[in-house]
Amino acid sequence: MPIVQFAPFSSLVQPSFWHELTNIKIDVLQLSDAAIPITGSYSVGRSVTDRESGKEIALGCNLSIGSESFDKEAKTVPGSITTSGTFKNYNTIEEFKAADKTTLFNEEVTKIWDHIIATRDTSCLNNFLIITFADLKKYKYYYWFAFPAFVSKPAWEISDDWQSASKEFSAELLIKIHDQLKSRPATLPFFLVREDASIAPVEEFSAFFASTPPSSRTIAFIDPSPNPSNPGWPLRNLLAYLRILYPQSTSSVRVLCWRDAEIPPASSWKSRFGVVEVRSAPPNNDERPSAVGWEKNPQGKLGPRLADLAPMMDPTRLADQAVDLNLKLMRWRILPSLDLDKISATKCLLLGAGRNTGMLCGTNLNGMGCQNDNPLFEFEDCLEGGKPKAECAAAHLKKIFPGINSSGISLSIPMPGHPIPPSEVAKTKTDVKKLEALIDEHDAVFLLMDSRESRWLPTVIGAAKGKIVINAALGFDTYLVMRHGARASAVPCNGARLGCYYCNDIVAPSDSLTDRTLDQMCTVTRPGLAPIAASTAVELLASLLQHPEGLHAPAPRVNQNSASHSEEDGGSVLGVVPHQLRGFLAQFRNVPIVGAAYDRCTGCSEIVLREYEKAGFEMMLKAFNDTKYLPKLTGLDALYNEGEEALEKIDWDEEDGGEDF
Amino acid sequence: MLTRAEFDAACKTIVNHSPSPALTGWSWTEHPSLLGFGFLSRTVHHFRRPQSSRTDQRHVIQEDEAEADIKDVPETLVSQQYVVYSPTFRVPTFYFSIHNSMGSPLILADLIHTTLFHPFAFEHTKLSTFGITRLQSSFPVLSQGEHPTLGTPCWYLHPCATEQAIAELLAEAEAADINPGKDDAEMVRLRRWLEIWFMVLGSAVNTRP
């Protein structure tokens, strides 16, 4: 007679199991590799009809685990069987590989056997084992299941092959069995069936079958295998259980493999029936039989499996994909000539990590695809006592956009008109050096501080090094977003040079902080203003980067037709590249402005830049300490004097007669 | 087109009361705290369409004579399916996720070759790692997105062409309707709308449970 071939369990892991394991490892287990109890579940086996071939394809004999496996309170899904398992997570791949699998397996098997002998119940027959190693950084999970099953020596054989249950039981009887199963509060994994189709749990064997002749006793189980010729794995342990507890009456067993979760149409019952026999004397002791059950891997060998969840769980990849997708869609569908690589390769430095423009610029830059170093600088406001906003801002940006390379650096930016006490000079020199290095390493610098004079130092350094400098400043309901022009020595002789933040001031940046009222200092603004300014600044950069002339892109002509902003009219593929945008929220108006460079500007004129390049920190120290230094250097002081003299020369007319001399 | 209320009502008619395979197994779920974000969901098993050209060389060493050889059993793939309301297009939209027996989500190139889709569903299309587009169309046929209520990553079939396809079929169905004016005519109409939607879906997706 052919040997009964049982369909082994195939593990079916839900992604939620791995998510829960990650949480548990971090919160609960940490480094512990103690065994913890979990649950799994199975239900009747399913087969599907392949529409193409018309054949019935039997799927696996599945045992499923998910996040609910870790939940002791989880409720069983109606119609499925819950099984108990032991879970052990190792902390390193070496420990996982070196784990003593034989001992673990034998311990589990002994547990099951002892339970059968001691309690005579079937609750442990489906116990399973799973060992895992979770590489949380790479979202890879190594695992190996074992479904222990006692080996029968000699093996069980089947007379006459498996056949449809409807050949042994009439439709009415089968319906009766189905209804009884369904009416029970918890589905029975194993049950007994009498001639009249009444059922009972296997534990009631003696009483239930007291007056039933062996030829009418049927053992049944919920069968997770859909294969017509192979009963599912749970039957193995059920037979072992019956053999040891009822040795005299189990050399031949009538088996009903129950596979009908619903009453089928047209009596096409899936359940199977067969008579299995074992040709050995009844066992006369409680000795534990040997067992098998490590799950083979997809290649059919005894080895662990690997679940790679990086595509789904790695937020970096998810976020990258999302931005990537948006950008690619932009490029493919709307602007084929958009140079995406230019944007993503641009390194941006954000100076000024306030809640408003600093954070928002960072977020917008990521939307544009800038992935590289965005260290955040902070201007230490001495009145606030200096909070480390930069590190927090970097961490916050990373939360919004995990893919960003952002780090926060707290530094104070020295300012003209704010003298440096002698004890601080050395530190200030280091800070300035650091700032110079940072500006050097980046392509674009955003000036987002909340005071005028703090922008001076980066303006000078940025201009000297030929970097793109984007400036954003907020008032209560007005904003300014502008790009600094290139330095004079970089512009061909007759080229028009665009100005910087200071070009339009006749006044050198000095101490604007003292003697201001609280609202002037704290830059109270209308809430919508900061996002508008930040977005405008980032889009200005985007348009600038797409312009073939980059930093040297000309500003749009003042009376340019607003509809014509194509590349031919001096714009970029994204449109015009304005020099300055002044926004007036009260009128909901944005005004593009062009400011010419001033050749005595304290921020970007060649006089200042060359002096900086020559004298470096010494020159800067003078500017910080002496409010008169910059005007003197640029010749602005002479201009004031001329202006003062001109004013004095004017004859002011008195209203009534009588002139005073 | 359907309003949100009509969508909710139509969906509830097919829960637990569905003779056809496409409509079997769905359950209705609401958002835990917000109204108006309900959706249908069900879990279905599929497998990879066998590639006839591949010869399986695996030699399974069968030490245990009582263990059946399962090398020809296809790997079970689990698909979570959802019918979600699209407020933009005002029609139901099919969202789904599909993962293998190890809990790993399938990549696009893999999942279009499973029994979830008909073999001809994606003819004349272009594939990338994150979506399928029909040539000459501005909207992708299949893309990645977040489930609107659950927030989990899913694939979805773009609903832009749904309205048109359904309108044609609906007109025919209504012409054949011989029982206008019944009491629950509205529910019947909504249910039919949804049944037709499933039919249209069924032209690309294998909707059996």
Short mmCIF file of N, CA, C and O in Angstrom, two decimals, chain A residues 51-142:
data_model
loop_
_atom_site.label_atom_id
_atom_site.label_comp_id
_atom_site.label_asym_id
_atom_site.label_seq_id
_atom_site.Cartn_x
_atom_site.Cartn_y
_atom_site.Cartn_z
N ARG A 51 -7.54 30.46 -14.85
CA ARG A 51 -8.45 30.79 -15.94
C ARG A 51 -7.91 30.39 -17.29
O ARG A 51 -8.63 30.06 -18.20
N GLU A 52 -6.60 30.45 -17.39
CA GLU A 52 -6.02 30.14 -18.69
C GLU A 52 -6.13 28.68 -19.04
O GLU A 52 -6.54 28.30 -20.14
N SER A 53 -5.71 27.82 -18.10
CA SER A 53 -5.66 26.40 -18.43
C SER A 53 -6.91 25.68 -17.98
O SER A 53 -7.18 24.57 -18.40
N GLY A 54 -7.68 26.30 -17.10
CA GLY A 54 -8.87 25.64 -16.58
C GLY A 54 -8.55 24.63 -15.50
O GLY A 54 -9.43 23.98 -14.97
N LYS A 55 -7.26 24.53 -15.15
CA LYS A 55 -6.90 23.51 -14.15
C LYS A 55 -7.09 24.05 -12.75
O LYS A 55 -7.02 25.25 -12.49
N GLU A 56 -7.28 23.10 -11.83
CA GLU A 56 -7.31 23.46 -10.42
C GLU A 56 -5.88 23.46 -9.91
O GLU A 56 -5.18 22.45 -10.02
N ILE A 57 -5.46 24.60 -9.40
CA ILE A 57 -4.10 24.67 -8.86
C ILE A 57 -4.21 24.67 -7.35
O ILE A 57 -4.87 25.54 -6.77
N ALA A 58 -3.60 23.68 -6.73
CA ALA A 58 -3.63 23.62 -5.27
C ALA A 58 -2.55 24.53 -4.71
O ALA A 58 -1.38 24.42 -5.09
N LEU A 59 -2.95 25.45 -3.84
CA LEU A 59 -1.95 26.31 -3.22
C LEU A 59 -1.34 25.60 -2.02
O LEU A 59 -1.67 24.45 -1.75
N GLY A 60 -0.50 26.30 -1.30
CA GLY A 60 0.24 25.66 -0.22
C GLY A 60 -0.61 25.34 0.99
O GLY A 60 -1.72 25.82 1.15
N CYS A 61 -0.02 24.51 1.84
CA CYS A 61 -0.63 24.17 3.13
C CYS A 61 -0.09 25.24 4.08
O CYS A 61 0.96 25.08 4.67
N ASN A 62 -0.78 26.37 4.17
CA ASN A 62 -0.18 27.54 4.78
C ASN A 62 -0.42 27.70 6.26
O ASN A 62 -1.54 27.56 6.74
N LEU A 63 0.64 28.07 6.98
CA LEU A 63 0.50 28.51 8.36
C LEU A 63 0.89 29.98 8.36
O LEU A 63 1.98 30.34 7.93
N SER A 64 -0.02 30.82 8.83
CA SER A 64 0.18 32.25 8.66
C SER A 64 0.51 32.94 9.98
O SER A 64 -0.04 32.58 11.03
N ILE A 65 1.44 33.90 9.93
CA ILE A 65 1.69 34.72 11.12
C ILE A 65 1.65 36.19 10.73
O ILE A 65 1.96 36.54 9.59
N GLY A 66 1.24 37.02 11.67
CA GLY A 66 1.16 38.46 11.40
C GLY A 66 1.40 39.20 12.70
O GLY A 66 1.82 38.61 13.70
N SER A 67 1.10 40.50 12.72
CA SER A 67 1.36 41.27 13.94
C SER A 67 0.53 40.74 15.10
O SER A 67 0.95 40.80 16.25
N GLU A 68 -0.64 40.19 14.79
CA GLU A 68 -1.51 39.66 15.86
C GLU A 68 -0.84 38.47 16.56
O GLU A 68 -1.25 38.09 17.65
N SER A 69 0.17 37.87 15.94
CA SER A 69 0.85 36.72 16.54
C SER A 69 1.50 37.09 17.87
O SER A 69 1.69 36.24 18.72
N PHE A 70 1.86 38.36 18.01
CA PHE A 70 2.50 38.79 19.25
C PHE A 70 1.48 39.22 20.28
O PHE A 70 1.84 39.52 21.42
N ASP A 71 0.23 39.29 19.89
CA ASP A 71 -0.79 39.84 20.77
C ASP A 71 -1.50 38.74 21.54
O ASP A 71 -2.25 37.95 20.96
N LYS A 72 -1.28 38.69 22.84
CA LYS A 72 -1.88 37.63 23.64
C LYS A 72 -3.40 37.71 23.65
O LYS A 72 -4.08 36.74 23.87
N GLU A 73 -3.89 38.94 23.44
CA GLU A 73 -5.35 39.13 23.51
C GLU A 73 -6.02 38.97 22.16
O GLU A 73 -7.21 39.17 22.03
N ALA A 74 -5.26 38.63 21.15
CA ALA A 74 -5.85 38.63 19.80
C ALA A 74 -6.96 37.59 19.70
O ALA A 74 -6.84 36.48 20.19
N LYS A 75 -8.01 37.98 19.01
CA LYS A 75 -9.14 37.06 18.86
C LYS A 75 -8.93 36.22 17.61
O LYS A 75 -8.41 36.69 16.60
N THR A 76 -9.38 34.99 17.69
CA THR A 76 -9.26 34.10 16.54
C THR A 76 -10.27 34.49 15.47
O THR A 76 -11.43 34.74 15.77
N VAL A 77 -9.82 34.51 14.25
CA VAL A 77 -10.74 34.78 13.14
C VAL A 77 -11.67 33.58 12.98
O VAL A 77 -11.20 32.45 12.98
N PRO A 78 -12.98 33.82 12.86
CA PRO A 78 -13.88 32.67 12.74
C PRO A 78 -13.48 31.80 11.54
O PRO A 78 -13.20 32.32 10.47
N GLY A 79 -13.47 30.51 11.78
CA GLY A 79 -13.14 29.60 10.68
C GLY A 79 -11.66 29.27 10.61
O GLY A 79 -11.27 28.39 9.85
N SER A 80 -10.84 29.92 11.39
CA SER A 80 -9.43 29.55 11.34
C SER A 80 -8.99 28.98 12.68
O SER A 80 -9.61 29.22 13.71
N ILE A 81 -7.91 28.23 12.65
CA ILE A 81 -7.38 27.58 13.84
C ILE A 81 -6.17 28.34 14.32
O ILE A 81 -5.29 28.68 13.51
N THR A 82 -6.12 28.62 15.61
CA THR A 82 -4.94 29.30 16.15
C THR A 82 -4.00 28.28 16.74
O THR A 82 -4.42 27.36 17.44
N THR A 83 -2.73 28.44 16.42
CA THR A 83 -1.74 27.50 16.95
C THR A 83 -0.75 28.25 17.82
O THR A 83 -0.57 29.46 17.68
N SER A 84 -0.09 27.51 18.70
CA SER A 84 0.90 28.16 19.59
C SER A 84 2.29 27.93 19.05
O SER A 84 2.60 26.84 18.56
N GLY A 85 3.10 28.94 19.18
CA GLY A 85 4.46 28.79 18.69
C GLY A 85 5.45 29.42 19.65
O GLY A 85 5.08 30.20 20.53
N THR A 86 6.70 29.05 19.46
CA THR A 86 7.79 29.63 20.24
C THR A 86 8.64 30.46 19.30
O THR A 86 9.04 29.98 18.24
N PHE A 87 8.93 31.69 19.73
CA PHE A 87 9.67 32.62 18.88
C PHE A 87 10.96 33.00 19.58
O PHE A 87 10.98 33.34 20.76
N LYS A 88 12.05 32.95 18.83
CA LYS A 88 13.34 33.31 19.41
C LYS A 88 14.07 34.20 18.42
O LYS A 88 14.31 33.81 17.28
N ASN A 89 14.43 35.41 18.85
CA ASN A 89 15.14 36.32 17.98
C ASN A 89 16.59 36.44 18.42
O ASN A 89 16.86 36.67 19.60
N TYR A 90 17.50 36.27 17.50
CA TYR A 90 18.92 36.40 17.82
C TYR A 90 19.41 37.79 17.46
O TYR A 90 18.87 38.44 16.58
N ASN A 91 20.45 38.23 18.16
CA ASN A 91 20.89 39.61 17.97
C ASN A 91 21.89 39.81 16.86
O ASN A 91 22.07 40.93 16.39
N THR A 92 22.58 38.75 16.49
CA THR A 92 23.51 38.91 15.38
C THR A 92 23.32 37.74 14.42
O THR A 92 22.81 36.69 14.80
N ILE A 93 23.77 37.94 13.20
CA ILE A 93 23.62 36.89 12.20
C ILE A 93 24.47 35.68 12.58
O ILE A 93 24.10 34.53 12.33
N GLU A 94 25.60 35.94 13.25
CA GLU A 94 26.44 34.82 13.68
C GLU A 94 25.72 33.96 14.69
O GLU A 94 25.75 32.74 14.61
N GLU A 95 25.09 34.62 15.66
CA GLU A 95 24.36 33.85 16.67
C GLU A 95 23.22 33.08 16.03
O GLU A 95 22.92 31.96 16.42
N PHE A 96 22.57 33.70 15.05
CA PHE A 96 21.47 33.04 14.35
C PHE A 96 21.99 31.78 13.66
O PHE A 96 21.41 30.71 13.79
N LYS A 97 23.09 31.93 12.94
CA LYS A 97 23.63 30.77 12.21
C LYS A 97 24.12 29.70 13.16
O LYS A 97 24.02 28.51 12.88
N ALA A 98 24.67 30.12 14.30
CA ALA A 98 25.28 29.16 15.22
C ALA A 98 24.28 28.59 16.22
O ALA A 98 24.63 27.75 17.03
N ALA A 99 23.05 29.04 16.14
CA ALA A 99 22.07 28.57 17.13
C ALA A 99 21.97 27.05 17.09
O ALA A 99 21.98 26.45 16.02
N ASP A 100 21.84 26.48 18.25
CA ASP A 100 21.78 25.02 18.32
C ASP A 100 20.37 24.57 17.95
O ASP A 100 19.49 24.41 18.80
N LYS A 101 20.17 24.37 16.67
CA LYS A 101 18.82 24.10 16.19
C LYS A 101 18.32 22.75 16.65
O LYS A 101 17.13 22.58 16.93
N THR A 102 19.21 21.79 16.74
CA THR A 102 18.78 20.45 17.15
C THR A 102 18.22 20.49 18.56
O THR A 102 17.15 19.94 18.83
N THR A 103 18.94 21.15 19.45
CA THR A 103 18.47 21.22 20.83
C THR A 103 17.14 21.94 20.92
O THR A 103 16.20 21.50 21.59
N LEU A 104 17.05 23.07 20.23
CA LEU A 104 15.80 23.84 20.26
C LEU A 104 14.64 22.97 19.78
O LEU A 104 13.56 22.94 20.38
N PHE A 105 14.88 22.28 18.67
CA PHE A 105 13.84 21.44 18.08
C PHE A 105 13.45 20.33 19.05
O PHE A 105 12.27 20.10 19.30
N ASN A 106 14.44 19.67 19.61
CA ASN A 106 14.16 18.57 20.52
C ASN A 106 13.42 19.03 21.76
O ASN A 106 12.53 18.35 22.26
N GLU A 107 13.76 20.21 22.22
CA GLU A 107 13.05 20.74 23.39
C GLU A 107 11.57 20.92 23.07
O GLU A 107 10.71 20.58 23.88
N GLU A 108 11.31 21.47 21.89
CA GLU A 108 9.93 21.70 21.50
C GLU A 108 9.18 20.38 21.36
O GLU A 108 8.05 20.22 21.82
N VAL A 109 9.84 19.41 20.71
CA VAL A 109 9.21 18.11 20.49
C VAL A 109 8.91 17.42 21.83
O VAL A 109 7.83 16.86 22.03
N THR A 110 9.87 17.48 22.72
CA THR A 110 9.68 16.87 24.04
C THR A 110 8.51 17.53 24.76
O THR A 110 7.68 16.87 25.39
N LYS A 111 8.43 18.84 24.61
CA LYS A 111 7.33 19.58 25.25
C LYS A 111 5.99 19.06 24.74
O LYS A 111 5.06 18.82 25.51
N ILE A 112 5.89 18.90 23.43
CA ILE A 112 4.63 18.45 22.84
C ILE A 112 4.29 17.04 23.34
O ILE A 112 3.17 16.75 23.77
N TRP A 113 5.30 16.17 23.32
CA TRP A 113 5.06 14.78 23.68
C TRP A 113 4.65 14.67 25.14
O TRP A 113 3.67 14.01 25.48
N ASP A 114 5.38 15.37 26.00
CA ASP A 114 5.07 15.31 27.42
C ASP A 114 3.67 15.82 27.68
O ASP A 114 2.94 15.31 28.54
N HIS A 115 3.28 16.84 26.92
CA HIS A 115 1.95 17.42 27.10
C HIS A 115 0.87 16.41 26.72
O HIS A 115 -0.14 16.26 27.41
N ILE A 116 1.12 15.68 25.63
CA ILE A 116 0.14 14.67 25.21
C ILE A 116 -0.02 13.63 26.31
O ILE A 116 -1.14 13.27 26.70
N ILE A 117 1.10 13.13 26.80
CA ILE A 117 1.04 12.06 27.80
C ILE A 117 0.42 12.56 29.10
O ILE A 117 -0.41 11.91 29.70
N ALA A 118 0.79 13.75 29.49
CA ALA A 118 0.34 14.24 30.79
C ALA A 118 -1.12 14.70 30.76
O ALA A 118 -1.88 14.39 31.67
N THR A 119 -1.50 15.43 29.75
CA THR A 119 -2.84 16.02 29.79
C THR A 119 -3.84 15.32 28.88
O THR A 119 -5.03 15.56 28.98
N ARG A 120 -3.35 14.52 27.96
CA ARG A 120 -4.24 13.82 27.02
C ARG A 120 -5.09 14.81 26.20
O ARG A 120 -6.18 14.46 25.76
N ASP A 121 -4.62 16.05 26.01
CA ASP A 121 -5.39 16.92 25.12
C ASP A 121 -4.57 17.28 23.89
O ASP A 121 -3.36 17.05 23.83
N THR A 122 -5.27 17.84 22.93
CA THR A 122 -4.67 18.04 21.61
C THR A 122 -4.15 19.46 21.42
O THR A 122 -3.79 19.83 20.32
N SER A 123 -4.13 20.23 22.51
CA SER A 123 -3.88 21.66 22.28
C SER A 123 -2.47 21.97 21.79
O SER A 123 -2.22 23.04 21.27
N CYS A 124 -1.51 21.05 21.99
CA CYS A 124 -0.15 21.37 21.56
C CYS A 124 0.26 20.67 20.28
O CYS A 124 1.41 20.77 19.86
N LEU A 125 -0.66 19.96 19.67
CA LEU A 125 -0.26 19.16 18.51
C LEU A 125 0.25 20.01 17.36
O LEU A 125 1.01 19.55 16.53
N ASN A 126 -0.19 21.25 17.28
CA ASN A 126 0.22 22.11 16.17
C ASN A 126 1.32 23.09 16.54
O ASN A 126 1.56 24.05 15.81
N ASN A 127 1.98 22.87 17.69
CA ASN A 127 3.03 23.81 18.09
C ASN A 127 4.09 23.95 17.01
O ASN A 127 4.45 22.98 16.34
N PHE A 128 4.61 25.19 16.88
CA PHE A 128 5.67 25.40 15.90
C PHE A 128 6.78 26.24 16.54
O PHE A 128 6.65 26.73 17.66
N LEU A 129 7.85 26.37 15.81
CA LEU A 129 9.02 27.07 16.31
C LEU A 129 9.48 28.04 15.22
O LEU A 129 9.40 27.70 14.03
N ILE A 130 9.92 29.24 15.60
CA ILE A 130 10.52 30.13 14.60
C ILE A 130 11.70 30.85 15.22
O ILE A 130 11.58 31.39 16.31
N ILE A 131 12.82 30.82 14.52
CA ILE A 131 13.97 31.60 14.96
C ILE A 131 14.22 32.69 13.93
O ILE A 131 13.99 32.50 12.73
N THR A 132 14.64 33.86 14.42
CA THR A 132 14.83 34.99 13.50
C THR A 132 16.08 35.79 13.84
O THR A 132 16.59 35.74 14.96
N PHE A 133 16.55 36.51 12.84
CA PHE A 133 17.53 37.56 13.07
C PHE A 133 17.05 38.76 12.26
O PHE A 133 16.81 38.63 11.06
N ALA A 134 16.90 39.91 12.92
CA ALA A 134 16.38 41.09 12.23
C ALA A 134 17.50 42.10 12.03
O ALA A 134 18.05 42.61 13.00
N ASP A 135 17.83 42.40 10.78
CA ASP A 135 18.81 43.44 10.50
C ASP A 135 18.01 44.72 10.31
O ASP A 135 17.53 45.03 9.22
N LEU A 136 17.84 45.47 11.41
CA LEU A 136 16.91 46.58 11.38
C LEU A 136 17.38 47.72 10.50
O LEU A 136 16.58 48.48 9.98
N LYS A 137 18.68 47.85 10.32
CA LYS A 137 19.15 48.96 9.50
C LYS A 137 18.84 48.72 8.04
O LYS A 137 18.54 49.64 7.29
N LYS A 138 18.93 47.45 7.64
CA LYS A 138 18.70 47.18 6.22
C LYS A 138 17.31 46.60 5.96
O LYS A 138 17.00 46.24 4.83
N TYR A 139 16.49 46.48 7.01
CA TYR A 139 15.14 45.93 6.87
C TYR A 139 15.15 44.53 6.26
O TYR A 139 14.32 44.21 5.42
N LYS A 140 16.13 43.74 6.67
CA LYS A 140 16.18 42.37 6.19
C LYS A 140 15.93 41.47 7.39
O LYS A 140 16.48 41.64 8.45
N TYR A 141 15.07 40.44 7.18
CA TYR A 141 14.70 39.53 8.26
C TYR A 141 15.02 38.10 7.86
O TYR A 141 14.47 37.59 6.89
N TYR A 142 15.93 37.50 8.62
CA TYR A 142 16.26 36.09 8.38
C TYR A 142 15.39 35.26 9.31
O TYR A 142 15.24 35.60 10.48
#
